[in-house]
Tab-separated table of N, CA and C in Angstrom:
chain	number	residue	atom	x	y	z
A	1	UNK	N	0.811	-1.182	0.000
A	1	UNK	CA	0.000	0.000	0.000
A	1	UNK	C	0.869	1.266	0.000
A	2	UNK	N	2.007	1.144	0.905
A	2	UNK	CA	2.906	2.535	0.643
A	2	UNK	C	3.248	2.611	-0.552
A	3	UNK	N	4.012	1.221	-1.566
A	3	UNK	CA	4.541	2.010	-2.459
A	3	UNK	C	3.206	2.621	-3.744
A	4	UNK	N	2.441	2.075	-3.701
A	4	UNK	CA	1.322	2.484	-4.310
A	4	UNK	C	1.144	4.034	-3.816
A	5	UNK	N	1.181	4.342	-2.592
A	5	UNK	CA	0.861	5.713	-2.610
A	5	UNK	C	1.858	6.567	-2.952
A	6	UNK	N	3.064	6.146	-2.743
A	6	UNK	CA	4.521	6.769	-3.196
A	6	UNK	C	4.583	6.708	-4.831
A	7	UNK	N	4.108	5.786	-5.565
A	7	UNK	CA	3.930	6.316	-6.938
A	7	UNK	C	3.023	7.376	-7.622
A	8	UNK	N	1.793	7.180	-7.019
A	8	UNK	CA	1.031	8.020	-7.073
A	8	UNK	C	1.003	9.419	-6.507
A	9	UNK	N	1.553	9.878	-5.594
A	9	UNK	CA	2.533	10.859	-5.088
A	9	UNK	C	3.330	11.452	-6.370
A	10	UNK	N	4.165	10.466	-6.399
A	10	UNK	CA	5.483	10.959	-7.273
A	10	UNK	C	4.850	11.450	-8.810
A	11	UNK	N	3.652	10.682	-9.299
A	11	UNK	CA	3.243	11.398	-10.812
A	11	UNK	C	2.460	11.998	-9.832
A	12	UNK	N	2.051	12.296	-9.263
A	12	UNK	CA	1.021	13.833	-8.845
A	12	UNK	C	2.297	14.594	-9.025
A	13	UNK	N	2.945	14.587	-8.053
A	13	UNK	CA	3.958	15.783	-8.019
A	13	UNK	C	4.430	16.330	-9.425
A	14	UNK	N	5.041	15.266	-10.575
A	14	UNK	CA	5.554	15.423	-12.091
A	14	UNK	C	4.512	16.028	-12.616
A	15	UNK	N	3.211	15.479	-12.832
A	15	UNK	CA	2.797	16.356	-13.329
A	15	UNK	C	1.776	17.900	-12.853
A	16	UNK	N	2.127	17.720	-11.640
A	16	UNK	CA	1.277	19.129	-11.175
A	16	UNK	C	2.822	20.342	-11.533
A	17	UNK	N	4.180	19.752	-11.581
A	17	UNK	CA	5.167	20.656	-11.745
A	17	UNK	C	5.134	20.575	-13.426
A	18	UNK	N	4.644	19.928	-14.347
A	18	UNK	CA	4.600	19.991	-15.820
A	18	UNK	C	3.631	20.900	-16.040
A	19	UNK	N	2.333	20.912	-15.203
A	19	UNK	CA	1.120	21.424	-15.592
A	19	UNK	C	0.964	23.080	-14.916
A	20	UNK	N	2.011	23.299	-14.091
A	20	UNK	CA	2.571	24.974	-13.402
A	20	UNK	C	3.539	25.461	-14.368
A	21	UNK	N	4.284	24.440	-15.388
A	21	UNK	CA	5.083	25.110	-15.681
A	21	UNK	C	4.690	25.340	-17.053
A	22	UNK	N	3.845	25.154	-17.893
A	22	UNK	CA	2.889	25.136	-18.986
A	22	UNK	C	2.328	26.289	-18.850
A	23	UNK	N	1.296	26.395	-17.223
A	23	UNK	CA	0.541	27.712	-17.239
A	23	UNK	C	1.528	28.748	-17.099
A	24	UNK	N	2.624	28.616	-16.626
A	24	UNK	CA	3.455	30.105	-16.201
A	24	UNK	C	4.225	30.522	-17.736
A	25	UNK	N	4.525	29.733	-18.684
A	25	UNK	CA	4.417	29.796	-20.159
A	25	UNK	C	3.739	30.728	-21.079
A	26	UNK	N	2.482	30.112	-20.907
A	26	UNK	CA	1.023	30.876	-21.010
A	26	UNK	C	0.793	32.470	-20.630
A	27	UNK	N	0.996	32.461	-19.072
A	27	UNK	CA	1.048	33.520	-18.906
A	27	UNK	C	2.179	34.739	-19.306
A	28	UNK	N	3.205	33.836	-19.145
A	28	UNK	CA	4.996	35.014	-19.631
A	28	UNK	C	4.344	35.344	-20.997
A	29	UNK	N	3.559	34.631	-21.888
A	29	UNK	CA	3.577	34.562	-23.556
A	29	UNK	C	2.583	35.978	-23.356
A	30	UNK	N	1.285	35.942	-22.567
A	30	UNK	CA	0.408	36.739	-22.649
A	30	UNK	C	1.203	38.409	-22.347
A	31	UNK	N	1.712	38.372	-21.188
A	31	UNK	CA	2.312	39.263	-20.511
A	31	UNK	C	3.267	39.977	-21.743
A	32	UNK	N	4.070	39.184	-22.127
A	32	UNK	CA	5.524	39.913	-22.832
A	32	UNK	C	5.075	39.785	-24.245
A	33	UNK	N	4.023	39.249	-24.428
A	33	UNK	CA	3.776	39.279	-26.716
A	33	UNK	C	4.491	38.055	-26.770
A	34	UNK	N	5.568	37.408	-26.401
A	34	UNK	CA	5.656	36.434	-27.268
A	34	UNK	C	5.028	35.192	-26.992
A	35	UNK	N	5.554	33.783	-28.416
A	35	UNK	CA	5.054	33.157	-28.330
A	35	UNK	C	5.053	32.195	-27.561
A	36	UNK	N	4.328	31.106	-26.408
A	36	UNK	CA	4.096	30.278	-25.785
A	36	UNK	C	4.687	28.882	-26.933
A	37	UNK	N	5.645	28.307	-25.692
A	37	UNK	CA	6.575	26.773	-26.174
A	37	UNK	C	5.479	26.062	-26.368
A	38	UNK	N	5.471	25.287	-27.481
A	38	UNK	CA	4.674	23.927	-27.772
A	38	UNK	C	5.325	23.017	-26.858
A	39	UNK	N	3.900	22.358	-26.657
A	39	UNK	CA	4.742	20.872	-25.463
A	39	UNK	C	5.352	18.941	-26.891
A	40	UNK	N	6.188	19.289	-27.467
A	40	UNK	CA	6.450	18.909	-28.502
A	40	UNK	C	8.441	18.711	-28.136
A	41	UNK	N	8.722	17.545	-28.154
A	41	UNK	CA	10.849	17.347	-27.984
A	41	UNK	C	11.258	17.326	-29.233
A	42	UNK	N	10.303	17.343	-30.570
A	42	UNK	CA	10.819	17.596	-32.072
A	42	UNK	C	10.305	18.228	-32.909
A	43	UNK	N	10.822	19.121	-33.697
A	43	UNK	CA	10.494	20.027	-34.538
A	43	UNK	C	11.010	19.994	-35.796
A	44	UNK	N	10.629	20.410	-36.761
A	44	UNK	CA	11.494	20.320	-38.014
A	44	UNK	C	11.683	22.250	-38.155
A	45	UNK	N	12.929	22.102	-38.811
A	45	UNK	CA	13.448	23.798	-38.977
A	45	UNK	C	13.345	23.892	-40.677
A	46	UNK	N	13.361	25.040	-40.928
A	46	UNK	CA	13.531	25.843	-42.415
A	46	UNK	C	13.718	24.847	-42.928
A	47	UNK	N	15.114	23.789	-43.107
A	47	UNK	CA	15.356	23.423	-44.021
A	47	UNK	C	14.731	21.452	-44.300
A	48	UNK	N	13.444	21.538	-43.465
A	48	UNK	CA	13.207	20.322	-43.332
A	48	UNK	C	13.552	19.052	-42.216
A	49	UNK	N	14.563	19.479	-42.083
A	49	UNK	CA	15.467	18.944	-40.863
A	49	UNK	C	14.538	18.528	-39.746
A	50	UNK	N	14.534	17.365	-39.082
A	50	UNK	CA	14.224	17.089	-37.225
A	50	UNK	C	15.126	17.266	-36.949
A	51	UNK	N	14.848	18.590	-35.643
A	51	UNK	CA	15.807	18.764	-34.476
A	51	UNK	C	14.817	18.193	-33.023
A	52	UNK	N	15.828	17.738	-32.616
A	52	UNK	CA	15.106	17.489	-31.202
A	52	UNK	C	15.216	18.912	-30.126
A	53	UNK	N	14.165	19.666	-29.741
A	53	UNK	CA	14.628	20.310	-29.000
A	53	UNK	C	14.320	20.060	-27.329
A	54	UNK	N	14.890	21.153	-26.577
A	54	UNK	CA	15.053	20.919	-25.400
A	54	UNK	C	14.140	21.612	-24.977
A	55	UNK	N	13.230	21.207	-24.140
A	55	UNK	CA	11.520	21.594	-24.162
A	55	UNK	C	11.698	23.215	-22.972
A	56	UNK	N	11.381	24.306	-22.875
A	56	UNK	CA	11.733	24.738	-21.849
A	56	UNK	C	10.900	24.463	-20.546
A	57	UNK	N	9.704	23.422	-20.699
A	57	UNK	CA	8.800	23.433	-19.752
A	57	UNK	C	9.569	22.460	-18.957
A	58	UNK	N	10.334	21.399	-19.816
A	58	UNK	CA	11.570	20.618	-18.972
A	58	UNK	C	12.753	21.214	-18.672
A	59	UNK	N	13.279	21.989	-18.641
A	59	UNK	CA	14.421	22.301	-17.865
A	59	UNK	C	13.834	23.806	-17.173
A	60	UNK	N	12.672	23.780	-17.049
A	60	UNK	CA	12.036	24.582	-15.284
A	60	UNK	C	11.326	24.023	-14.906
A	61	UNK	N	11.375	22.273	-14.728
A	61	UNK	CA	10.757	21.491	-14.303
A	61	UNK	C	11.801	21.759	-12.797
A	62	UNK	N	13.206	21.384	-12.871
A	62	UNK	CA	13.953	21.228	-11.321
A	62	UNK	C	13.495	22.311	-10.564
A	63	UNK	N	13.384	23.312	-10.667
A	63	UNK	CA	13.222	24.413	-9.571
A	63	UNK	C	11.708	24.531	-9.260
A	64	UNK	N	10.615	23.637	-9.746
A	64	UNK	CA	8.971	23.304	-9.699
A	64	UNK	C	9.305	22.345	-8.388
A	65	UNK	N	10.151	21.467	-8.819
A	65	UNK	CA	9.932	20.221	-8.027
A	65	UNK	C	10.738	20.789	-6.587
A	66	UNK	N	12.242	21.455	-6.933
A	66	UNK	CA	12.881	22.026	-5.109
A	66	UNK	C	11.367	22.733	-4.408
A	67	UNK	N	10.954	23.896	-5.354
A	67	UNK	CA	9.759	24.244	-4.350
A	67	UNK	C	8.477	23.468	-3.956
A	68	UNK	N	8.291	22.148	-4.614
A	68	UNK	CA	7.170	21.516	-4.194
A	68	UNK	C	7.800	20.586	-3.123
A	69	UNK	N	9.061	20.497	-2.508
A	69	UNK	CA	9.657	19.729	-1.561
A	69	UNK	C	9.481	20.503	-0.042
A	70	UNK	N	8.916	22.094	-0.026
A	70	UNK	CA	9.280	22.629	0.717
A	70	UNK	C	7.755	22.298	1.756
A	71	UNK	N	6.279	22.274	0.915
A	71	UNK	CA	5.333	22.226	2.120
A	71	UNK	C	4.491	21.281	1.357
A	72	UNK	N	3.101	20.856	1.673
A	72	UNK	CA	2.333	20.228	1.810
A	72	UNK	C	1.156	20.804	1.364
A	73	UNK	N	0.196	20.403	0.608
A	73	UNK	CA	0.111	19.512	-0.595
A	73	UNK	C	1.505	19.177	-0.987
A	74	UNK	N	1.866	18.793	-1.497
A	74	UNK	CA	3.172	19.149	-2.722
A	74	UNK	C	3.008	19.194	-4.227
A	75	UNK	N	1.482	18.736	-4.262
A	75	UNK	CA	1.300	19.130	-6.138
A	75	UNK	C	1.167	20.162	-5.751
A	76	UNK	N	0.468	21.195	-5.036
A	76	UNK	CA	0.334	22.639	-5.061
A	76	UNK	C	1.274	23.195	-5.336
A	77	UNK	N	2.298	23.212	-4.140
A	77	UNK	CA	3.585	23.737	-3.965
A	77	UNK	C	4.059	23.695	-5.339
A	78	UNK	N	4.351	22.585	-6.171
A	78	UNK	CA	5.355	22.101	-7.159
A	78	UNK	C	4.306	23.253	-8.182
A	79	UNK	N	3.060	22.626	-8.198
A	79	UNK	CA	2.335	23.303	-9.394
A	79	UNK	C	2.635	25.430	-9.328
A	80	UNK	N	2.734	25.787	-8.291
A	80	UNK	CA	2.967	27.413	-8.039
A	80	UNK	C	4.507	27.129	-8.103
A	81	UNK	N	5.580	26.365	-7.857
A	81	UNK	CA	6.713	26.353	-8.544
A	81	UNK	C	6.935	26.213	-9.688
A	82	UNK	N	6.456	25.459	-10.462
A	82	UNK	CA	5.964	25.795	-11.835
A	82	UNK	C	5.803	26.941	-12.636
A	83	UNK	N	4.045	27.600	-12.188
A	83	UNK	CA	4.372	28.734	-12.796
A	83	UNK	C	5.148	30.012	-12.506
A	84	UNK	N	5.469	29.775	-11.073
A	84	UNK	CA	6.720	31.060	-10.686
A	84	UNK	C	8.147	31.256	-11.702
A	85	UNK	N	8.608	29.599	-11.894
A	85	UNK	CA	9.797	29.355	-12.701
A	85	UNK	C	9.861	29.704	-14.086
A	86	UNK	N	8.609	29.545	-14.523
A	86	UNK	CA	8.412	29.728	-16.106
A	86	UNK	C	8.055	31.415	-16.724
A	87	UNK	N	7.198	32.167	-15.414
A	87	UNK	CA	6.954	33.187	-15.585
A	87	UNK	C	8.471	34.067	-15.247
A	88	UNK	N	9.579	33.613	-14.328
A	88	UNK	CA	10.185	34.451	-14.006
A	88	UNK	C	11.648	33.865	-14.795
A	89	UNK	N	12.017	32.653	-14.875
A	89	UNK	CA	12.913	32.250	-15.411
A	89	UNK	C	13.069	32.214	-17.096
A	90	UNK	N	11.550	31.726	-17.411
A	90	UNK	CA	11.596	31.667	-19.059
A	90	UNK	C	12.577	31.196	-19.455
A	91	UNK	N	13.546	31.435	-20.501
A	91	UNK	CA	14.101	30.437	-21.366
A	91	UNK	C	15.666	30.374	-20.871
A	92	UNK	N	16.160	31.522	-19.528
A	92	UNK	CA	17.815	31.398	-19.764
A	92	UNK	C	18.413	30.350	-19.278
A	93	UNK	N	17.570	28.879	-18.729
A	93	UNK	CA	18.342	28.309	-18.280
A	93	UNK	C	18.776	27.181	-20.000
A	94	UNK	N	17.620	27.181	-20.865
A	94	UNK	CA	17.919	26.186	-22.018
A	94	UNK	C	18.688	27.247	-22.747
A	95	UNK	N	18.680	28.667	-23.351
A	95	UNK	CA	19.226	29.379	-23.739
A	95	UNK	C	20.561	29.090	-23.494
A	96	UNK	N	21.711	29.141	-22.295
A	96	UNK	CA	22.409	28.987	-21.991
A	96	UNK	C	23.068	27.901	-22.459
A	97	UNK	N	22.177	26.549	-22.112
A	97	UNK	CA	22.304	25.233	-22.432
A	97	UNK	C	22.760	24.903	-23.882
A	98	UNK	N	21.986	25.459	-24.081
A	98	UNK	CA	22.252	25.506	-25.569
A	98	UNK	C	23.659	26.153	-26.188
A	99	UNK	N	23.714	27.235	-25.964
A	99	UNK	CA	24.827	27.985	-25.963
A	99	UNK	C	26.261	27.144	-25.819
A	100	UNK	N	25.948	26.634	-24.520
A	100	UNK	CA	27.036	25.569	-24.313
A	100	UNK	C	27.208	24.331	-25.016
A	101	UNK	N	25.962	23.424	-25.827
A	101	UNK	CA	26.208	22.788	-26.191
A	101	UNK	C	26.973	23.014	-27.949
A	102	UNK	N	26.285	24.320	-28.396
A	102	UNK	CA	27.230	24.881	-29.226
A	102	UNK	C	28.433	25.197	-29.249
A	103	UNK	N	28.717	25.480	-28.376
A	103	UNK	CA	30.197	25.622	-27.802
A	103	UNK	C	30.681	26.831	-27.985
A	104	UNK	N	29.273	28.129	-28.064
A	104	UNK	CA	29.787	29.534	-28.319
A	104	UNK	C	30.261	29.952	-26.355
A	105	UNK	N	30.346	29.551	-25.726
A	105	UNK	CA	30.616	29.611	-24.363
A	105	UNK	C	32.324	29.294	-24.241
A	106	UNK	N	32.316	30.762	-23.295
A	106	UNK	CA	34.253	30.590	-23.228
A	106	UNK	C	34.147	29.910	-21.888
A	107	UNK	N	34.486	28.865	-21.719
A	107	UNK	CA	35.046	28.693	-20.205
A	107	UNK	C	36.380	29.149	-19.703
A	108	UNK	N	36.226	29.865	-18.602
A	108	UNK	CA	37.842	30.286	-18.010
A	108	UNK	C	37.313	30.112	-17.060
A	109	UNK	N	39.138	30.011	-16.422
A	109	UNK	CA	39.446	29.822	-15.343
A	109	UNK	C	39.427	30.685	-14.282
A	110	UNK	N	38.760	31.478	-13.111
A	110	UNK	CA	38.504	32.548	-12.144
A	110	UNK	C	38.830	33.556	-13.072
A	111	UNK	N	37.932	33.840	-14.273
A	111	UNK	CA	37.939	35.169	-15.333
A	111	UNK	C	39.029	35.138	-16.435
A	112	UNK	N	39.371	34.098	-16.196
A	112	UNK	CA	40.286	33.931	-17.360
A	112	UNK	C	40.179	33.339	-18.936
A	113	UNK	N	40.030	33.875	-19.423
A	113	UNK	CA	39.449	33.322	-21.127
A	113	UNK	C	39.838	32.571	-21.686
A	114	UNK	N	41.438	32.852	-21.535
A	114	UNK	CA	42.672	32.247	-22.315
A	114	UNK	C	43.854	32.084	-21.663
A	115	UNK	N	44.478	31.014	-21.731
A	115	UNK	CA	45.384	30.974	-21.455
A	115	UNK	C	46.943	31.540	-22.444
A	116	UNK	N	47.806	32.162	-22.107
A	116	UNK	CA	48.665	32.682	-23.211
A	116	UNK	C	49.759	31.158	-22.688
């Protein structure tokens, strides 16, 4: 019987932090003009191409779920972590990600760019 409720727990929690972070989407899109992320991991670009992209409703999923750890309900919690993350974070954490996986990102060392 516990782990039954511990699963059921655990997708409450996933998706009440999928379904906060969708609406806080929604709302950033309404608020600022632009457009609201499709809930979609592939897209095709200009030239026909599938790219897989990196959803932003998933990578402001972690900071849904730290704040739904903090009180009780915890879909609540997670679900208002959700849309707090999406309305206030929006895209710089995949932006970044991305960035890096392009490899336009200098890493240095304590401000250091380059080594001579």
């Amino acid at each position: 019987m516990f782990i039954l409720r511990f699963i059921f727990k655990t997708i409450t929690t996933l998706l009440a932090a999928l379904a906060g972070n969708w609406t806080g989407d929604r709302l950033r899109g309404q608020v600022t003009g632009q457009n609201g992320h499709l809930l979609r991991l592939v897209h095709t670009n200009e030239q026909g191409e599938s790219i897989v992209a990196i959803n932003p409703l998933l990578s402001n999923l972690m900071p849904a779920l730290i704040l739904g750890s903090v009180g009780r309900p915890r879909w609540l919690y997670t679900f208002v972590g959700g849309v707090l993350a999406s309305i206030f974070l929006g895209d710089r954490y995949e932006e970044r990600f991305m960035e890096y996986l392009r490899g336009e990102r200098s890493i240095g060392l304590g401000g250091i760019s380059e080594l001579t």
